Short mmCIF file of C-alpha atoms and ligand atoms in Angstrom, two decimals:
data_model
loop_
_atom_site.label_atom_id
_atom_site.label_comp_id
_atom_site.label_asym_id
_atom_site.label_seq_id
_atom_site.Cartn_x
_atom_site.Cartn_y
_atom_site.Cartn_z
CA GLU A 1 77.64 109.95 65.42
CA ARG A 2 75.99 108.66 62.81
CA VAL A 3 72.06 108.92 61.86
CA ASP A 4 69.74 106.24 61.08
CA ASN A 5 69.41 107.00 57.60
CA PRO A 6 72.13 109.02 56.27
CA TYR A 7 69.56 110.18 53.50
CA VAL A 8 67.02 112.16 55.76
CA GLY A 9 67.94 115.91 55.96
CA ALA A 10 70.63 115.73 54.04
CA ASP A 11 71.28 117.10 50.09
CA VAL A 12 72.88 114.30 48.05
CA TYR A 13 76.73 115.14 45.81
CA VAL A 14 75.94 115.72 41.72
CA ASN A 15 78.81 114.48 40.34
CA PRO A 16 79.73 117.17 38.07
CA ILE A 17 81.45 114.83 35.20
CA TRP A 18 78.13 112.71 34.83
CA SER A 19 76.41 116.04 35.26
CA ALA A 20 77.93 117.82 32.46
CA ASN A 21 77.76 114.50 30.13
CA ALA A 22 74.12 114.47 30.84
CA ALA A 23 73.51 117.97 30.04
CA ALA A 24 75.26 117.90 26.96
CA GLU A 25 72.84 115.49 25.86
CA PRO A 26 69.63 116.68 23.91
CA GLY A 27 67.05 116.89 26.79
CA GLY A 28 69.25 115.78 29.21
CA GLU A 29 69.03 119.01 31.01
CA ALA A 30 65.97 117.73 33.22
CA ILE A 31 67.73 115.57 35.36
CA ALA A 32 71.63 117.02 35.06
CA ASP A 33 70.94 118.03 38.64
CA GLN A 34 70.41 114.59 39.62
CA PRO A 35 72.24 112.95 42.27
CA THR A 36 74.57 109.64 41.12
CA GLY A 37 77.28 107.46 42.18
CA VAL A 38 80.69 108.09 42.37
CA TRP A 39 82.91 105.49 41.28
CA MET A 40 86.26 104.46 42.63
CA ASP A 41 86.73 101.60 39.70
CA ARG A 42 90.99 101.03 39.71
CA ILE A 43 93.59 102.76 41.62
CA GLY A 44 94.09 105.44 39.25
CA ALA A 45 90.43 106.30 39.98
CA ILE A 46 91.60 108.15 43.39
CA GLU A 47 94.03 110.40 42.10
CA GLY A 48 92.04 111.13 39.17
CA ASN A 49 93.92 110.44 36.13
CA ASP A 50 91.43 111.12 33.04
CA SER A 51 90.27 108.58 32.19
CA PRO A 52 86.77 107.63 30.06
CA THR A 53 85.07 106.71 33.14
CA THR A 54 85.94 109.22 36.07
CA GLY A 55 86.91 112.24 34.09
CA ASN A 56 89.63 114.30 35.54
CA MET A 57 88.56 114.22 39.20
CA GLY A 58 89.86 112.41 41.72
CA LEU A 59 88.50 111.57 44.93
CA ARG A 60 89.82 114.65 46.82
CA ASP A 61 88.44 116.76 44.23
CA HIS A 62 85.20 114.89 44.69
CA LEU A 63 84.62 115.39 48.05
CA ASP A 64 86.01 119.07 47.91
CA GLU A 65 83.10 120.17 45.46
CA ALA A 66 81.09 118.24 47.84
CA VAL A 67 82.58 120.00 51.10
CA ASP A 68 81.12 123.29 48.58
CA GLN A 69 77.73 121.76 47.64
CA ALA A 70 77.26 121.10 50.95
CA ALA A 71 77.80 124.38 52.49
CA GLY A 72 77.56 123.14 56.26
CA GLN A 73 74.58 121.44 55.70
CA PRO A 74 74.38 117.20 55.72
CA LEU A 75 75.15 116.46 52.43
CA VAL A 76 75.25 112.52 51.13
CA PHE A 77 78.56 111.67 49.07
CA GLN A 78 77.82 108.73 47.75
CA LEU A 79 81.17 106.52 46.92
CA VAL A 80 81.12 103.44 45.42
CA ILE A 81 83.81 101.04 46.22
CA TYR A 82 84.57 98.31 43.18
CA ASN A 83 88.03 97.03 42.72
CA LEU A 84 88.60 93.54 44.17
CA PRO A 85 90.96 91.42 43.06
CA GLY A 86 89.28 89.08 40.05
CA ARG A 87 86.28 91.58 39.65
CA ASP A 88 83.84 90.45 38.15
CA CYS A 89 83.86 86.16 37.85
CA ALA A 90 81.02 85.51 36.02
CA ALA A 91 81.44 88.05 33.20
CA LEU A 92 83.82 89.93 31.41
CA ALA A 93 82.67 93.40 30.86
CA SER A 94 83.71 94.79 34.13
CA ASN A 95 86.75 92.21 35.18
CA GLY A 96 89.38 94.99 36.70
CA GLU A 97 93.05 95.23 36.98
CA LEU A 98 94.20 92.99 40.09
CA GLY A 99 94.13 89.66 39.27
CA PRO A 100 92.58 87.18 41.70
CA GLU A 101 95.18 86.41 44.11
CA GLU A 102 96.28 90.51 44.70
CA LEU A 103 94.29 91.15 47.79
CA ASP A 104 97.44 92.53 48.95
CA ARG A 105 97.57 95.49 46.12
CA TYR A 106 93.58 95.14 47.16
CA GLN A 107 94.22 96.63 50.48
CA THR A 108 97.42 98.75 50.43
CA GLU A 109 97.17 100.28 47.38
CA TYR A 110 93.22 100.73 46.36
CA ILE A 111 90.63 100.63 50.07
CA ASP A 112 93.87 102.07 52.38
CA PRO A 113 94.37 105.60 50.52
CA ILE A 114 90.82 105.50 49.90
CA ALA A 115 90.13 105.63 53.60
CA ASP A 116 93.22 108.16 54.09
CA ILE A 117 91.17 110.52 52.67
CA LEU A 118 88.38 110.25 53.38
CA ALA A 119 89.65 110.63 56.85
CA ASP A 120 90.33 114.04 56.18
CA TYR A 121 86.72 114.59 55.34
CA ALA A 122 85.18 113.34 59.12
CA ASP A 123 85.32 116.47 60.24
CA THR A 124 82.94 117.63 57.93
CA SER A 125 79.27 117.73 57.37
CA LEU A 126 79.46 114.78 54.70
CA ARG A 127 77.72 111.67 55.30
CA VAL A 128 79.79 109.20 52.94
CA VAL A 129 77.48 106.75 51.44
CA THR A 130 79.93 103.38 50.47
CA THR A 131 78.39 101.23 48.17
CA ILE A 132 80.67 97.83 48.53
CA GLU A 133 81.61 95.83 45.96
CA ILE A 134 78.86 95.31 43.50
CA ASP A 135 78.46 91.77 41.88
CA SER A 136 80.86 89.67 44.06
CA LEU A 137 79.56 88.24 47.27
CA PRO A 138 75.96 87.30 45.41
CA ASN A 139 78.49 85.42 42.42
CA LEU A 140 80.11 82.66 44.99
CA VAL A 141 76.69 81.64 46.08
CA THR A 142 75.36 81.37 42.71
CA ASN A 143 77.70 80.98 40.08
CA VAL A 144 79.83 78.17 42.22
CA GLY A 145 80.49 74.40 42.38
CA ASP A 146 78.04 71.74 40.51
CA ARG A 147 75.43 74.41 39.67
CA ALA A 148 75.18 75.21 36.10
CA THR A 149 75.77 78.50 36.27
CA ALA A 150 79.13 77.99 37.52
CA THR A 151 82.61 79.90 35.95
CA PRO A 152 85.99 78.70 36.59
CA GLU A 153 86.72 82.39 38.04
CA CYS A 154 84.03 82.50 40.52
CA ASP A 155 85.05 78.69 41.85
CA GLN A 156 88.36 80.57 42.06
CA MET A 157 87.19 83.53 44.01
CA LEU A 158 85.32 80.93 46.81
CA ALA A 159 88.43 79.37 47.05
CA ASN A 160 90.78 81.72 47.77
CA GLY A 161 88.71 83.91 50.11
CA ASN A 162 89.59 86.84 48.65
CA TYR A 163 86.14 88.52 48.09
CA VAL A 164 85.33 87.83 51.37
CA GLN A 165 88.62 88.63 52.71
CA GLY A 166 88.52 92.06 50.54
CA VAL A 167 84.61 93.23 51.43
CA GLY A 168 85.54 92.17 55.52
CA TYR A 169 88.31 94.69 54.89
CA ALA A 170 86.78 97.14 53.28
CA LEU A 171 84.08 96.92 55.73
CA ALA A 172 86.72 97.87 58.46
CA GLU A 173 88.72 100.24 57.08
CA LEU A 174 86.06 102.78 56.13
CA GLY A 175 83.85 102.01 58.32
CA ALA A 176 86.48 102.91 61.53
CA ILE A 177 85.68 106.29 59.80
CA ASP A 178 82.98 108.03 61.61
CA ASN A 179 80.96 109.92 58.95
CA VAL A 180 81.03 106.65 56.33
CA TYR A 181 77.80 104.48 55.93
CA ASN A 182 78.78 101.38 54.64
CA TYR A 183 76.08 99.74 52.19
CA VAL A 184 76.99 96.14 51.09
CA ASP A 185 76.44 94.86 47.47
CA ALA A 186 72.90 92.24 47.89
CA GLY A 187 72.17 91.72 44.31
CA HIS A 188 68.87 91.90 42.65
CA HIS A 189 65.87 89.31 42.76
CA GLY A 190 66.03 88.02 39.97
CA TRP A 191 69.36 86.74 41.23
CA ILE A 192 69.40 85.75 44.47
CA GLY A 193 65.80 85.86 44.90
CA TRP A 194 65.23 82.17 45.24
CA GLU A 195 64.72 79.96 48.02
CA ASP A 196 68.16 78.24 47.16
CA ASN A 197 70.15 81.14 47.11
CA PHE A 198 68.70 83.63 49.36
CA THR A 199 68.99 82.35 52.66
CA ALA A 200 72.40 81.70 51.92
CA SER A 201 73.72 84.98 50.60
CA ALA A 202 72.15 86.85 53.34
CA ALA A 203 74.82 84.03 55.57
CA LEU A 204 77.56 84.83 52.87
CA PHE A 205 77.10 88.69 54.11
CA TYR A 206 77.36 87.78 57.51
CA GLU A 207 80.24 86.05 56.99
CA ALA A 208 82.01 88.66 54.87
CA ALA A 209 80.86 91.61 57.46
CA ASN A 210 82.90 89.29 60.06
CA ALA A 211 86.14 88.39 58.27
CA ASN A 212 89.32 90.49 58.28
CA GLY A 213 88.69 93.14 60.91
CA ALA A 214 84.57 94.00 59.89
CA THR A 215 82.04 93.91 62.48
CA PRO A 216 78.27 93.47 61.55
CA ASP A 217 78.85 96.90 63.12
CA ASP A 218 80.16 98.26 59.91
CA VAL A 219 77.11 97.57 58.09
CA HIS A 220 75.07 100.62 57.75
CA GLY A 221 72.99 99.07 55.77
CA PHE A 222 72.71 97.19 52.35
CA ILE A 223 71.65 97.92 48.34
CA ALA A 224 69.69 95.90 45.86
CA ASN A 225 69.78 96.40 41.97
CA THR A 226 72.87 98.23 41.59
CA ALA A 227 73.49 99.22 37.65
CA ASN A 228 70.72 96.26 37.37
CA TYR A 229 67.01 96.93 35.32
CA SER A 230 64.56 94.93 37.64
CA ALA A 231 61.27 96.47 38.20
CA LEU A 232 60.75 98.41 41.65
CA VAL A 233 56.92 97.56 41.89
CA GLU A 234 55.36 95.45 39.26
CA GLU A 235 51.41 96.42 40.53
CA ASN A 236 50.26 93.97 37.63
CA PHE A 237 50.76 91.00 39.13
CA SER A 238 51.85 89.46 42.86
CA ILE A 239 54.01 86.34 43.84
CA THR A 240 50.30 84.87 45.89
CA ASP A 241 48.47 85.32 42.22
CA GLN A 242 47.14 82.40 40.94
CA VAL A 243 45.47 82.06 37.03
CA ASP A 244 42.83 78.71 37.37
CA GLY A 245 45.10 77.13 40.48
CA THR A 246 48.35 77.57 39.42
CA SER A 247 50.99 79.96 40.73
CA VAL A 248 52.77 83.15 39.39
CA ARG A 249 55.91 81.26 40.63
CA GLU A 250 55.25 78.96 37.70
CA SER A 251 55.50 80.93 34.88
CA SER A 252 58.28 81.30 32.77
CA TRP A 253 59.20 84.96 33.46
CA VAL A 254 59.30 84.27 37.56
CA ASP A 255 60.25 80.70 37.81
CA TRP A 256 59.24 80.07 40.99
CA ASN A 257 61.86 82.73 42.34
CA ASN A 258 59.48 83.73 45.50
CA PHE A 259 59.63 87.82 44.61
CA THR A 260 58.56 89.52 41.81
CA ASP A 261 60.09 93.00 42.04
CA GLU A 262 62.51 94.75 44.06
CA LEU A 263 60.87 96.12 46.62
CA SER A 264 59.16 93.36 48.55
CA PHE A 265 62.94 91.64 47.78
CA ALA A 266 64.78 94.63 49.70
CA GLN A 267 62.56 94.52 52.32
CA ALA A 268 62.36 90.79 52.83
CA LEU A 269 66.21 90.42 52.56
CA ARG A 270 66.21 93.44 55.26
CA GLN A 271 64.56 90.71 57.89
CA GLU A 272 66.56 87.54 56.70
CA LEU A 273 69.95 89.94 57.41
CA VAL A 274 68.28 90.93 60.64
CA SER A 275 67.35 87.76 61.60
CA GLN A 276 71.00 86.26 60.77
CA GLY A 277 72.49 88.41 63.12
CA PHE A 278 72.58 91.96 61.21
CA ASP A 279 71.61 95.13 63.42
CA ALA A 280 67.39 95.49 63.31
CA GLY A 281 68.32 99.13 62.24
CA ILE A 282 70.06 98.34 59.02
CA GLY A 283 68.78 99.77 56.09
CA MET A 284 68.28 99.39 52.24
CA LEU A 285 68.65 101.52 49.36
CA ILE A 286 67.70 100.51 45.69
CA ASP A 287 69.72 101.80 42.67
CA THR A 288 66.23 102.82 40.49
CA SER A 289 68.99 104.44 37.50
CA ARG A 290 67.52 102.45 34.87
CA ASN A 291 64.58 100.13 35.91
CA GLY A 292 61.28 102.59 35.06
CA TRP A 293 60.34 100.64 31.87
CA GLY A 294 58.08 103.34 30.90
CA GLY A 295 57.33 104.58 27.55
CA PRO A 296 54.50 103.08 25.05
CA ASP A 297 55.49 99.69 26.09
CA ARG A 298 54.08 99.51 29.10
CA PRO A 299 51.80 97.70 30.38
CA THR A 300 48.24 99.47 31.38
CA GLY A 301 46.72 96.84 33.56
CA PRO A 302 46.97 92.90 33.96
CA GLY A 303 47.54 90.65 31.25
CA PRO A 304 45.13 87.81 30.01
CA ARG A 305 43.63 85.39 32.68
CA THR A 306 43.84 82.80 29.81
CA ASP A 307 47.19 81.14 31.15
CA VAL A 308 49.69 82.17 33.70
CA ASP A 309 52.61 82.75 31.35
CA ALA A 310 49.99 85.07 29.55
CA TYR A 311 49.24 86.74 33.01
CA VAL A 312 52.57 87.86 34.01
CA ASP A 313 53.76 88.17 30.54
CA GLY A 314 51.06 90.58 29.55
CA GLY A 315 51.47 93.16 33.05
CA ARG A 316 54.98 93.25 33.44
CA TYR A 317 56.90 96.40 33.23
CA ASP A 318 60.04 94.81 33.32
CA GLN A 319 60.30 94.08 29.33
CA ARG A 320 64.06 92.13 29.70
CA ILE A 321 63.83 88.57 27.99
CA ASN A 322 65.22 87.21 31.14
CA PRO A 323 65.50 89.11 34.32
CA GLY A 324 69.19 87.77 34.55
CA ASN A 325 69.86 89.88 31.43
CA TRP A 326 72.02 92.84 33.06
CA CYS A 327 73.84 94.31 29.67
CA ASN A 328 72.66 97.79 28.10
CA GLN A 329 69.40 96.66 28.07
CA SER A 330 66.84 97.63 24.92
CA GLY A 331 63.68 99.34 26.11
CA ALA A 332 64.84 100.33 29.63
CA GLY A 333 64.08 103.74 30.70
CA LEU A 334 65.32 105.97 34.02
CA GLY A 335 63.06 104.80 37.42
CA GLU A 336 62.47 106.44 40.47
CA ARG A 337 64.23 109.53 40.55
CA PRO A 338 66.62 109.92 44.25
CA THR A 339 64.38 109.96 47.33
CA ALA A 340 64.81 109.70 50.82
CA ALA A 341 63.00 107.30 52.76
CA PRO A 342 60.16 106.20 50.37
CA GLU A 343 59.16 103.19 51.95
CA PRO A 344 59.55 101.05 55.63
CA GLY A 345 62.83 99.87 55.47
CA ILE A 346 64.17 101.75 52.67
CA ASP A 347 67.10 104.19 53.22
CA ALA A 348 66.52 105.40 49.74
CA TYR A 349 65.81 104.80 46.29
CA VAL A 350 69.53 105.95 44.35
CA TRP A 351 70.77 106.31 40.90
CA MET A 352 73.65 104.72 41.60
CA LYS A 353 74.67 103.32 38.14
CA PRO A 354 75.34 106.53 36.54
CA PRO A 355 72.88 106.68 33.70
CA GLY A 356 74.49 106.86 30.35
CA GLU A 357 77.47 104.90 31.33
CA SER A 358 77.93 101.34 29.78
CA ASP A 359 77.79 98.13 30.90
CA GLY A 360 80.03 96.96 28.25
CA SER A 361 80.85 96.90 24.77
CA SER A 362 78.72 95.21 22.21
CA GLU A 363 81.71 93.99 20.46
CA GLU A 364 85.31 93.68 21.31
CA ILE A 365 87.43 96.80 21.93
CA PRO A 366 91.35 96.68 23.09
CA ASN A 367 91.70 98.82 26.42
CA ASP A 368 94.11 98.97 29.25
CA GLU A 369 91.23 99.06 31.66
CA GLY A 370 91.00 95.24 32.01
CA LYS A 371 87.76 95.32 30.60
CA GLY A 372 86.96 92.32 28.35
CA PHE A 373 83.96 91.84 26.02
CA ASP A 374 81.34 90.20 27.23
CA ARG A 375 78.49 88.38 24.73
CA MET A 376 76.22 89.05 27.22
CA CYS A 377 76.43 92.96 25.60
CA ASP A 378 76.14 91.18 21.91
CA PRO A 379 72.67 91.77 20.69
CA THR A 380 73.42 88.74 18.33
CA TYR A 381 74.41 86.37 21.54
CA GLU A 382 72.05 83.45 22.50
CA GLY A 383 72.86 83.24 25.98
CA ASN A 384 74.06 80.82 28.44
CA PRO A 385 72.81 79.11 31.88
CA ARG A 386 72.66 82.14 33.86
CA ASN A 387 70.11 84.08 31.38
CA GLY A 388 68.74 81.10 30.74
CA GLU A 389 70.16 80.87 27.38
CA SER A 390 68.06 83.79 26.01
CA MET A 391 69.00 86.43 23.51
CA SER A 392 71.00 89.06 25.87
CA GLY A 393 68.37 91.93 24.89
CA ALA A 394 71.35 94.13 24.89
CA LEU A 395 71.44 97.52 22.90
CA PRO A 396 74.17 97.66 19.41
CA ASN A 397 77.40 99.55 19.23
CA ALA A 398 78.32 100.08 23.07
CA PRO A 399 81.20 101.31 24.11
CA VAL A 400 83.46 99.42 27.04
CA SER A 401 81.66 99.55 30.50
CA GLY A 402 81.37 102.93 31.99
CA HIS A 403 82.36 104.81 29.15
CA TRP A 404 79.55 107.15 28.15
CA PHE A 405 76.72 106.19 25.37
CA SER A 406 74.92 108.10 24.15
CA ALA A 407 72.23 106.06 22.28
CA GLN A 408 71.29 104.64 26.04
CA PHE A 409 70.76 107.25 27.86
CA GLN A 410 68.09 108.78 25.15
CA GLU A 411 66.11 105.56 25.06
CA LEU A 412 66.44 106.08 29.32
CA LEU A 413 65.23 109.83 28.95
CA ALA A 414 62.02 108.74 26.61
CA ASN A 415 61.13 105.53 28.69
CA ALA A 416 61.59 107.15 31.64
CA HIS A 417 58.67 106.12 34.46
CA PRO A 418 57.84 108.65 36.13
CA PRO A 419 57.92 110.36 33.03
CA ILE A 420 60.73 113.21 32.63
CA GLN A 421 58.05 116.41 33.02
C1 BGC B 1 82.25 99.68 34.68
C2 BGC B 1 83.17 100.70 35.28
C3 BGC B 1 82.29 101.95 35.69
C4 BGC B 1 80.45 101.77 36.24
C5 BGC B 1 80.15 102.75 35.95
C6 BGC B 1 81.02 99.62 35.29
O1 BGC B 1 80.10 98.71 34.82
O2 BGC B 1 83.22 98.55 35.00
O3 BGC B 1 84.60 101.17 34.94
O4 BGC B 1 82.69 103.02 36.84
O5 BGC B 1 80.40 101.10 35.54
O6 BGC B 1 78.87 103.43 34.62
#
């Protein structure tokens, strides 16, 4: 029988591969025992193919190790399901191995084998928390049709239905296993926090939860900010503040968003999802792996009330050039350490994206993982409609997505907030 919040009264699995990478960095020992997500980012990762991203452990190896770590006590195992057909339709850095029409392979060569393996661990003390398909469904809301942000690839994934069908299949197959807790990816406030995409995204999540054999009962909750950089709480301004009668919503940073940070977004999205038909008991996760924004440049109080932009820009922790920037952000730091039940409606703060693993290469690097070169990872790029035509803010010299990026890890450590003791 499932518990309400799988993180309560449980430890969380420490991935030995990430842990060793972290421990090998100067200062990295301080966080090497933190739990991070285990990403099944290709079919080969299930068996363990000694790849640069997943190392030499397959899913079964991780689960055996998790059973050891659990020693009979409850232990959360965080598993990221990330291999949809036509993956990452609005970007190139994490394009995957399956073409847009390969739903069948997704189901039979990816989800089915994962479900078969997980079923063998259904009677252990593990609580398997899945994160279902990062950056998929929100793309079908914001990056399609006649919007300036549309891409032909996202139009195709909307038209062929394979994101919705794939997510539905994953929810149904994995949700049939007693100790699996499915959390669907829900983007972040800087993506679907606006009137014209917030409600529509929740509606699409509900559609996917009723597709291809799934029911809303297969959904235990949602995860916000996965692998993103949006601040947890912006303490120096709030959405209802005004400067001389002008709302902070009118500042260029907030740009009419209804939210300023992830905690307020995640709590409001939870309410919206419940009002659209999800169970009142659903819980939210927030990925705080890289949204700390500490270090010497962190504002210590509100900005000046000279005008609304000065007020917001002077006070905000999130130092990105634009909230649409997502690749290897310069100035970022580790966020809150993983924590169970930190706030109402929030099941946990988690580190789903393993800190130190790249978001994408800063220049074209040939690889056999299907990964493309996205100029959002190039520090000299001047942007596109999805980041307000801004500079990318990416660190230079980054390797292909998922590969270890020592310089980024060092910066995340240095700019951690709360700081590393
Ligand atoms: C990459 C994956 C990797 C994951 C975690 C993604 O951006 O595409 O290959 O497993 O990040 O680092």
